[in-house]
Coordinates of C-alpha atoms and ligand atoms in Angstrom, one line a residue:
M1117 CA -1.7 -9.1 -25.4
A1118 CA -1.0 -9.4 -21.7
Q1119 CA -1.5 -12.6 -19.9
V1120 CA -3.7 -12.6 -16.8
S1121 CA -3.6 -15.8 -14.7
V1122 CA -6.4 -16.7 -12.4
V1123 CA -6.1 -19.5 -9.9
R1124 CA -8.8 -20.5 -7.4
C1125 CA -7.9 -20.5 -3.7
Q1126 CA -10.8 -20.7 -1.2
D1127 CA -9.0 -19.5 2.0
Y1128 CA -5.7 -18.3 3.6
H1129 CA -4.5 -21.6 4.8
Y1130 CA -0.8 -21.0 4.1
P1131 CA 0.1 -24.2 1.9
R1132 CA -3.0 -23.6 -0.2
V1133 CA -2.1 -19.9 -0.7
R1134 CA 1.5 -20.8 -1.5
E1135 CA 0.5 -23.4 -4.1
A1136 CA -2.1 -20.9 -5.6
V1137 CA 0.5 -18.3 -6.1
E1138 CA 3.1 -20.7 -7.7
R1139 CA 0.3 -21.9 -10.1
A1140 CA -0.7 -18.4 -10.9
L1141 CA 3.0 -17.6 -11.9
E1142 CA 3.3 -20.7 -14.0
P1143 CA 1.9 -19.3 -17.3
L1144 CA 4.1 -16.2 -16.8
G1145 CA 7.3 -18.1 -16.5
G1146 CA 7.4 -18.5 -12.7
M1147 CA 9.2 -16.2 -10.2
G1148 CA 12.5 -17.1 -11.9
A1149 CA 11.2 -14.9 -14.9
F1150 CA 11.0 -11.8 -12.9
V1151 CA 13.7 -12.2 -10.1
K1152 CA 17.5 -12.9 -10.8
E1153 CA 20.2 -13.9 -8.2
G1154 CA 21.1 -11.1 -5.9
Q1155 CA 18.5 -8.5 -7.0
G1156 CA 16.7 -6.5 -4.4
V1157 CA 13.0 -7.1 -4.7
L1158 CA 10.5 -4.7 -3.3
I1159 CA 7.1 -6.4 -2.5
K1160 CA 4.4 -3.8 -2.1
P1161 CA 1.2 -5.0 -0.4
N1162 CA -1.8 -2.7 0.4
L1163 CA -1.2 -1.7 3.9
L1164 CA -3.9 1.1 4.2
Q1165 CA -4.1 1.1 7.9
A1166 CA -3.4 -0.9 11.1
S1167 CA -6.1 -3.5 10.5
P1168 CA -5.8 -7.3 11.3
P1169 CA -5.9 -9.4 8.3
E1170 CA -9.4 -10.8 9.0
K1171 CA -10.8 -7.4 8.4
G1172 CA -10.1 -7.7 4.6
V1173 CA -8.7 -4.1 4.5
T1174 CA -5.1 -5.1 3.7
T1175 CA -3.3 -7.7 1.5
H1176 CA -3.4 -11.0 3.6
P1177 CA -0.1 -11.9 5.2
A1178 CA -0.3 -15.5 3.6
V1179 CA -0.2 -14.0 0.1
V1180 CA 2.8 -11.7 1.1
R1181 CA 4.6 -14.6 2.7
A1182 CA 4.2 -16.8 -0.3
V1183 CA 5.6 -14.1 -2.7
V1184 CA 8.4 -13.4 -0.3
E1185 CA 9.4 -17.0 -0.2
L1186 CA 9.3 -17.5 -3.9
V1187 CA 11.5 -14.4 -4.4
A1188 CA 14.0 -15.7 -1.9
E1189 CA 13.9 -19.1 -3.7
A1190 CA 14.6 -17.4 -7.0
G1191 CA 17.8 -15.7 -5.4
G1192 CA 16.3 -12.4 -4.7
R1193 CA 16.6 -10.2 -1.5
P1194 CA 13.0 -9.6 -0.5
M1195 CA 11.9 -6.3 1.1
I1196 CA 8.3 -5.5 2.1
G1197 CA 7.3 -1.8 2.0
D1198 CA 4.4 0.5 1.8
S1199 CA 3.4 4.0 3.0
P1200 CA 0.1 3.6 4.9
A1201 CA -2.5 6.4 4.7
I1202 CA -3.4 6.1 8.4
G1203 CA -1.4 5.5 11.5
P1204 CA 2.4 4.9 12.4
L1205 CA 4.1 2.5 10.1
R1206 CA 5.4 0.4 13.1
R1207 CA 1.8 -0.2 14.2
V1208 CA 0.6 -0.9 10.8
L1209 CA 3.3 -3.4 10.1
S1210 CA 2.5 -5.2 13.4
R1211 CA -1.3 -5.4 13.1
T1212 CA -1.3 -6.4 9.4
G1213 CA 0.9 -9.2 10.0
M1214 CA 3.9 -7.9 8.0
E1215 CA 6.2 -8.0 11.1
A1216 CA 5.3 -11.7 11.5
V1217 CA 5.9 -12.3 7.9
A1218 CA 9.4 -10.6 8.0
R1219 CA 10.4 -12.7 11.1
Q1220 CA 9.2 -16.0 9.6
T1221 CA 11.2 -15.3 6.3
G1222 CA 14.0 -12.9 7.0
A1223 CA 12.6 -10.3 4.6
E1224 CA 13.6 -6.7 5.3
L1225 CA 10.9 -4.1 6.2
V1226 CA 11.5 -0.8 4.3
D1227 CA 10.4 2.6 5.1
F1228 CA 8.8 4.9 2.3
S1229 CA 9.6 8.3 3.9
D1230 CA 12.6 9.2 1.7
V1231 CA 11.3 10.5 -1.6
V1232 CA 12.7 11.0 -5.2
E1233 CA 11.3 13.5 -7.8
V1234 CA 10.4 11.7 -11.1
K1235 CA 9.1 12.9 -14.5
P1236 CA 6.6 10.2 -15.6
P1237 CA 6.4 9.5 -19.4
E1238 CA 2.8 10.4 -19.7
G1239 CA 0.1 12.6 -18.1
P1240 CA -0.5 16.1 -16.7
F1241 CA 1.5 15.9 -13.5
R1242 CA 4.9 16.3 -15.0
R1243 CA 6.8 15.9 -11.6
I1244 CA 5.7 13.5 -8.8
E1245 CA 7.5 12.5 -5.6
V1246 CA 7.8 8.7 -5.1
A1247 CA 9.3 6.8 -2.4
R1248 CA 13.0 6.1 -3.0
A1249 CA 12.5 2.5 -2.0
A1250 CA 10.0 1.9 -4.7
L1251 CA 12.1 3.6 -7.4
K1252 CA 15.4 2.2 -6.5
A1253 CA 14.5 -1.5 -6.0
E1254 CA 15.8 -3.5 -8.9
V1255 CA 12.4 -5.3 -9.1
V1256 CA 9.0 -4.1 -7.8
I1257 CA 6.1 -6.8 -7.1
S1258 CA 2.9 -5.3 -6.4
L1259 CA 0.4 -7.1 -4.2
P1260 CA -3.0 -5.4 -4.3
K1261 CA -6.1 -6.4 -2.4
L1262 CA -9.3 -6.6 -4.5
K1263 CA -11.5 -3.9 -2.9
T1264 CA -14.0 -1.3 -3.7
H1265 CA -13.0 2.4 -3.3
S1266 CA -15.6 5.1 -2.8
M1267 CA -13.7 7.8 -4.8
M1268 CA -12.0 5.7 -7.5
V1269 CA -14.7 2.8 -7.7
M1270 CA -12.2 -0.1 -7.1
T1271 CA -8.7 -0.3 -5.8
L1272 CA -6.7 -2.8 -7.8
G1273 CA -3.4 -3.1 -9.5
V1274 CA -2.8 0.5 -10.7
K1275 CA -4.3 2.1 -7.5
N1276 CA -2.1 0.0 -5.2
L1277 CA 0.9 2.0 -6.4
F1278 CA -0.5 5.1 -4.8
G1279 CA 1.0 3.8 -1.7
S1280 CA 4.4 4.5 -3.3
I1281 CA 3.7 8.2 -2.5
P1282 CA 4.6 8.7 1.1
G1283 CA 1.5 9.1 3.5
F1284 CA 2.1 12.6 4.4
R1285 CA 2.2 13.8 0.8
K1286 CA -1.0 12.1 -0.2
A1287 CA -3.2 14.9 0.9
S1288 CA -1.6 17.4 -1.3
W1289 CA -2.1 15.2 -4.4
H1290 CA -5.9 15.0 -3.5
L1291 CA -5.9 18.8 -3.3
K1292 CA -4.2 19.1 -6.7
A1293 CA -6.7 16.8 -8.3
G1294 CA -9.7 18.4 -6.5
T1295 CA -13.1 17.0 -7.4
D1296 CA -11.7 15.8 -10.8
R1297 CA -11.7 12.0 -10.8
V1298 CA -10.1 12.0 -14.3
A1299 CA -7.2 14.1 -12.9
F1300 CA -6.7 11.9 -10.0
A1301 CA -6.8 8.8 -12.2
A1302 CA -4.2 10.3 -14.4
L1303 CA -2.0 10.8 -11.3
L1304 CA -2.5 7.0 -10.4
L1305 CA -1.5 5.9 -13.8
E1306 CA 1.5 8.3 -13.8
V1307 CA 2.7 6.8 -10.4
C1308 CA 2.3 3.2 -11.9
L1309 CA 4.3 4.1 -15.0
A1310 CA 7.0 5.6 -12.9
V1311 CA 7.4 2.7 -10.5
R1312 CA 6.8 0.0 -13.3
P1313 CA 6.0 -3.1 -11.3
A1314 CA 7.5 -6.1 -13.0
L1315 CA 4.6 -8.3 -11.5
T1316 CA 1.3 -7.8 -9.8
V1317 CA -0.2 -10.6 -7.7
M1318 CA -3.8 -9.8 -6.4
D1319 CA -5.3 -11.0 -3.2
G1320 CA -8.9 -11.9 -4.3
V1321 CA -9.4 -14.8 -1.9
V1322 CA -11.6 -12.6 0.3
A1323 CA -12.4 -9.2 -1.5
M1324 CA -14.4 -6.1 -0.2
E1325 CA -17.4 -4.9 -1.6
G1326 CA -19.8 -2.1 -0.8
E1327 CA -18.2 0.8 1.0
G1328 CA -14.5 0.2 0.6
P1329 CA -11.7 0.6 1.0
N1330 CA -12.1 0.1 4.7
T1331 CA -15.7 -0.1 5.8
G1332 CA -17.1 -2.5 3.2
D1333 CA -18.4 -6.0 3.5
L1334 CA -16.1 -9.0 3.1
R1335 CA -17.0 -11.0 -0.1
P1336 CA -15.1 -14.2 -0.6
L1337 CA -14.1 -14.7 -4.2
G1338 CA -11.6 -17.4 -3.9
A1339 CA -9.1 -16.2 -6.4
I1340 CA -5.4 -15.2 -6.8
L1341 CA -4.6 -13.3 -9.9
A1342 CA -1.4 -12.4 -11.5
S1343 CA 0.0 -10.4 -14.4
R1344 CA 3.0 -8.5 -15.8
D1345 CA 0.5 -5.7 -16.7
P1346 CA -1.4 -4.0 -13.9
L1347 CA -3.8 -2.4 -16.4
A1348 CA -4.6 -5.7 -18.0
L1349 CA -5.2 -7.2 -14.5
D1350 CA -7.6 -4.4 -13.7
R1351 CA -9.4 -4.9 -16.9
A1352 CA -9.8 -8.6 -16.2
V1353 CA -11.1 -7.9 -12.7
M1354 CA -13.7 -5.5 -13.8
E1355 CA -14.9 -8.0 -16.5
A1356 CA -14.9 -10.9 -13.9
L1357 CA -17.1 -8.8 -11.6
G1358 CA -19.4 -8.0 -14.5
L1359 CA -18.5 -4.2 -14.6
P1360 CA -17.6 -2.2 -17.6
P1361 CA -13.8 -1.8 -17.7
E1362 CA -14.1 1.9 -18.7
G1363 CA -16.1 2.4 -15.5
L1364 CA -12.8 2.2 -13.7
P1365 CA -11.3 5.7 -13.9
V1366 CA -7.6 4.5 -14.4
L1367 CA -8.7 2.4 -17.4
G1368 CA -10.7 5.4 -18.9
V1369 CA -7.5 7.4 -18.8
A1370 CA -5.4 4.5 -20.1
R1371 CA -7.8 4.5 -23.1
Q1372 CA -7.2 8.1 -23.7
W1373 CA -3.5 7.7 -23.4
G1374 CA -3.4 4.7 -26.0
L1375 CA -2.6 2.3 -23.3
W1376 CA -5.8 0.2 -23.4
P1377 CA -4.7 -3.3 -22.4
E1378 CA -5.6 -6.4 -24.4
V1379 CA -6.1 -9.5 -22.1
Q1380 CA -5.3 -13.1 -22.6
L1381 CA -6.8 -15.1 -19.7
E1382 CA -5.0 -18.1 -18.2
G1383 CA -6.2 -20.6 -15.6
E1384 CA -9.6 -20.9 -14.1
P1385 CA -12.1 -18.0 -15.2
L1386 CA -13.6 -16.0 -12.5
R1387 CA -17.4 -15.0 -12.8
V1388 CA -18.8 -13.0 -10.0
E1389 CA -22.6 -11.9 -9.9
G1390 CA -24.1 -9.1 -7.8
F1391 CA -20.8 -7.5 -6.7
R1392 CA -21.7 -4.2 -4.9
L1393 CA -20.0 -1.0 -5.5
P1394 CA -19.8 1.9 -3.1
K1395 CA -22.8 4.2 -3.1
G1396 CA -22.7 6.6 -6.0
A1397 CA -19.5 5.0 -7.5
D1398 CA -20.9 5.3 -11.1
L1399 CA -21.8 8.8 -10.5
T1400 CA -18.4 10.0 -9.7
W1401 CA -17.0 8.8 -13.0
G1402 CA -20.1 9.2 -15.2
L1403 CA -20.7 13.0 -14.6
P1404 CA -21.5 14.8 -17.9
S1405 CA -18.4 16.6 -19.3
F1406 CA -20.2 20.0 -19.1
V1407 CA -20.1 19.7 -15.3
K1408 CA -16.8 21.3 -14.6
G1409 CA -14.7 22.9 -11.8
P1410 CA -16.4 23.7 -8.5
L1411 CA -19.7 22.7 -9.8
R1412 CA -18.9 19.1 -10.0
R1413 CA -18.9 18.7 -6.2
W1414 CA -22.7 19.2 -6.1
F1415 CA -23.3 16.2 -8.3
L1416 CA -21.2 13.9 -6.2
P1417 CA -22.3 12.3 -2.8
K1418 CA -21.5 14.1 0.3
P1419 CA -19.8 12.7 3.3
R1420 CA -22.1 12.7 6.4
V1421 CA -20.9 11.9 9.9
D1422 CA -23.3 9.7 11.9
Q1423 CA -23.0 11.4 15.4
R1424 CA -24.3 8.3 17.1
I1425 CA -21.4 6.2 16.0
C1426 CA -18.7 9.0 15.9
R1427 CA -16.2 8.9 18.9
A1428 CA -14.8 12.3 18.1
C1429 CA -11.3 10.9 17.6
G1430 CA -10.6 13.8 15.2
L1431 CA -8.7 11.5 12.6
C1432 CA -11.0 12.6 9.8
V1433 CA -10.4 16.2 10.6
E1434 CA -6.6 15.6 10.4
A1435 CA -6.9 13.8 7.1
C1436 CA -9.2 16.1 5.2
P1437 CA -7.0 17.7 2.4
P1438 CA -8.8 21.0 2.1
K1439 CA -9.4 21.4 5.8
A1440 CA -13.2 21.4 5.2
M1441 CA -13.8 19.6 8.5
E1442 CA -13.5 20.8 12.1
M1443 CA -14.4 19.6 15.5
R1444 CA -17.0 21.7 17.4
G1445 CA -16.9 20.2 20.8
E1446 CA -17.8 16.5 20.2
R1447 CA -19.2 17.0 16.8
V1448 CA -17.5 17.0 13.4
E1449 CA -18.8 19.7 11.1
I1450 CA -18.2 19.7 7.4
D1451 CA -18.1 22.8 5.1
Y1452 CA -19.4 21.3 1.8
G1453 CA -18.5 24.4 -0.1
R1454 CA -14.7 23.5 0.6
C1455 CA -15.1 19.7 0.4
I1456 CA -13.6 18.2 -2.7
R1457 CA -15.4 14.8 -2.3
C1458 CA -12.2 12.8 -2.0
Y1459 CA -13.7 10.6 0.9
C1460 CA -10.4 10.4 2.6
C1461 CA -12.4 11.1 5.7
Q1462 CA -14.4 7.9 5.2
E1463 CA -11.1 6.0 4.5
V1464 CA -9.6 6.9 7.7
C1465 CA -12.6 6.7 10.0
P1466 CA -12.0 3.7 12.4
E1467 CA -15.6 3.6 13.4
G1468 CA -17.3 3.6 10.0
A1469 CA -19.1 6.6 11.1
I1470 CA -19.0 8.5 7.8
E1471 CA -21.6 7.7 5.0
L1472 CA -21.9 9.0 1.5
R1473 CA -25.3 10.4 0.6
Ligands
SF4_2446 S1 -14.8 16.4 4.2 FE1 -14.1 14.2 3.5 S2 -14.7 14.1 1.3 FE2 -14.7 16.3 1.9 S3 -12.6 17.0 1.4 FE3 -12.7 16.4 3.5 S4 -11.9 14.4 3.6 FE4 -12.4 14.8 1.3
SF4_2447 S1 -12.7 9.8 12.2 FE1 -14.8 8.9 12.5 S2 -15.0 8.7 14.7 FE2 -13.2 10.0 14.4 S3 -14.0 12.0 14.6 FE3 -14.2 11.5 12.4 S4 -16.1 10.7 12.1 FE4 -15.8 10.7 14.1

């Protein structure tokens, strides 16, 4: 039975966030239960792209700062790191507020470009390449943002660790999984088992619903959640949102692998009504099992470019793993026969010009 602690926190005013994070850790034994004197502690927020904190795309810097300070007070050496899917790391660190947190606290900012090959204990992908900084840290603390995700329904505790795969290698993993959500969920779980975060603290103060992970709508939930077990945390969040936990592909795979988490809730329960998922989110996981291989793509929503909003920046074309997109003059054209419905294009589009239909 894994404890999942929930504490209410209505905004990002720093003293309130700091107090909420401390209270969330109390039932788990406090930060001292995770960090010992002199240990190097990697703190991994969700830094998807160079968005300012108020957009709700990335873990809020107040949450990161609170965890960094608690790690330092417990005697650890805090390091902040992630591998953004979009944009140069320096720009992402600056716009998301991470540089400011590092300046305020003395935490080190670490780069994820150096990789190590690992053999996870479970799953079909017997070798994966993970950032050395994530594998070699004595302690890893994951700080996900509570958000929807067009491809994987939600991005929560387990999915946050996909950032441990360097940005330039993420596309090749999408290609290996193709249209198969189960295969991609298996990869996410393998990465999580390889990185083994000691603690996950989730920023659910202002969540994202609808077309996440970067063009959805802000949804204040007023909660900080914490657990030793990211699977238990993910299950608790799905239940708090009134969603079936198995609807989250990583939890479906966890059940198949005998890793289904039992949850013991601590603190102040969260009950959310009418939380909006991305369009077609249930379709992507709930396809009948006879729909296999290339046929699957025709059952999944297609990405469509709204040419009135598109600024022809070409970022989606660059990000598309199977090279199914191309610029024709000022227009983006999509070859749906090649498209694997990974929605990386929607994830990277800075204008919100890509819809799923
Ligand atoms: S067009 Fe979009 S959804 Fe299709 S493969 Fe390319 S990035 Fe993925
Ligand atoms: S990323 Fe968005 S704005 Fe840029 S070309 Fe693609 S659809 Fe257009």
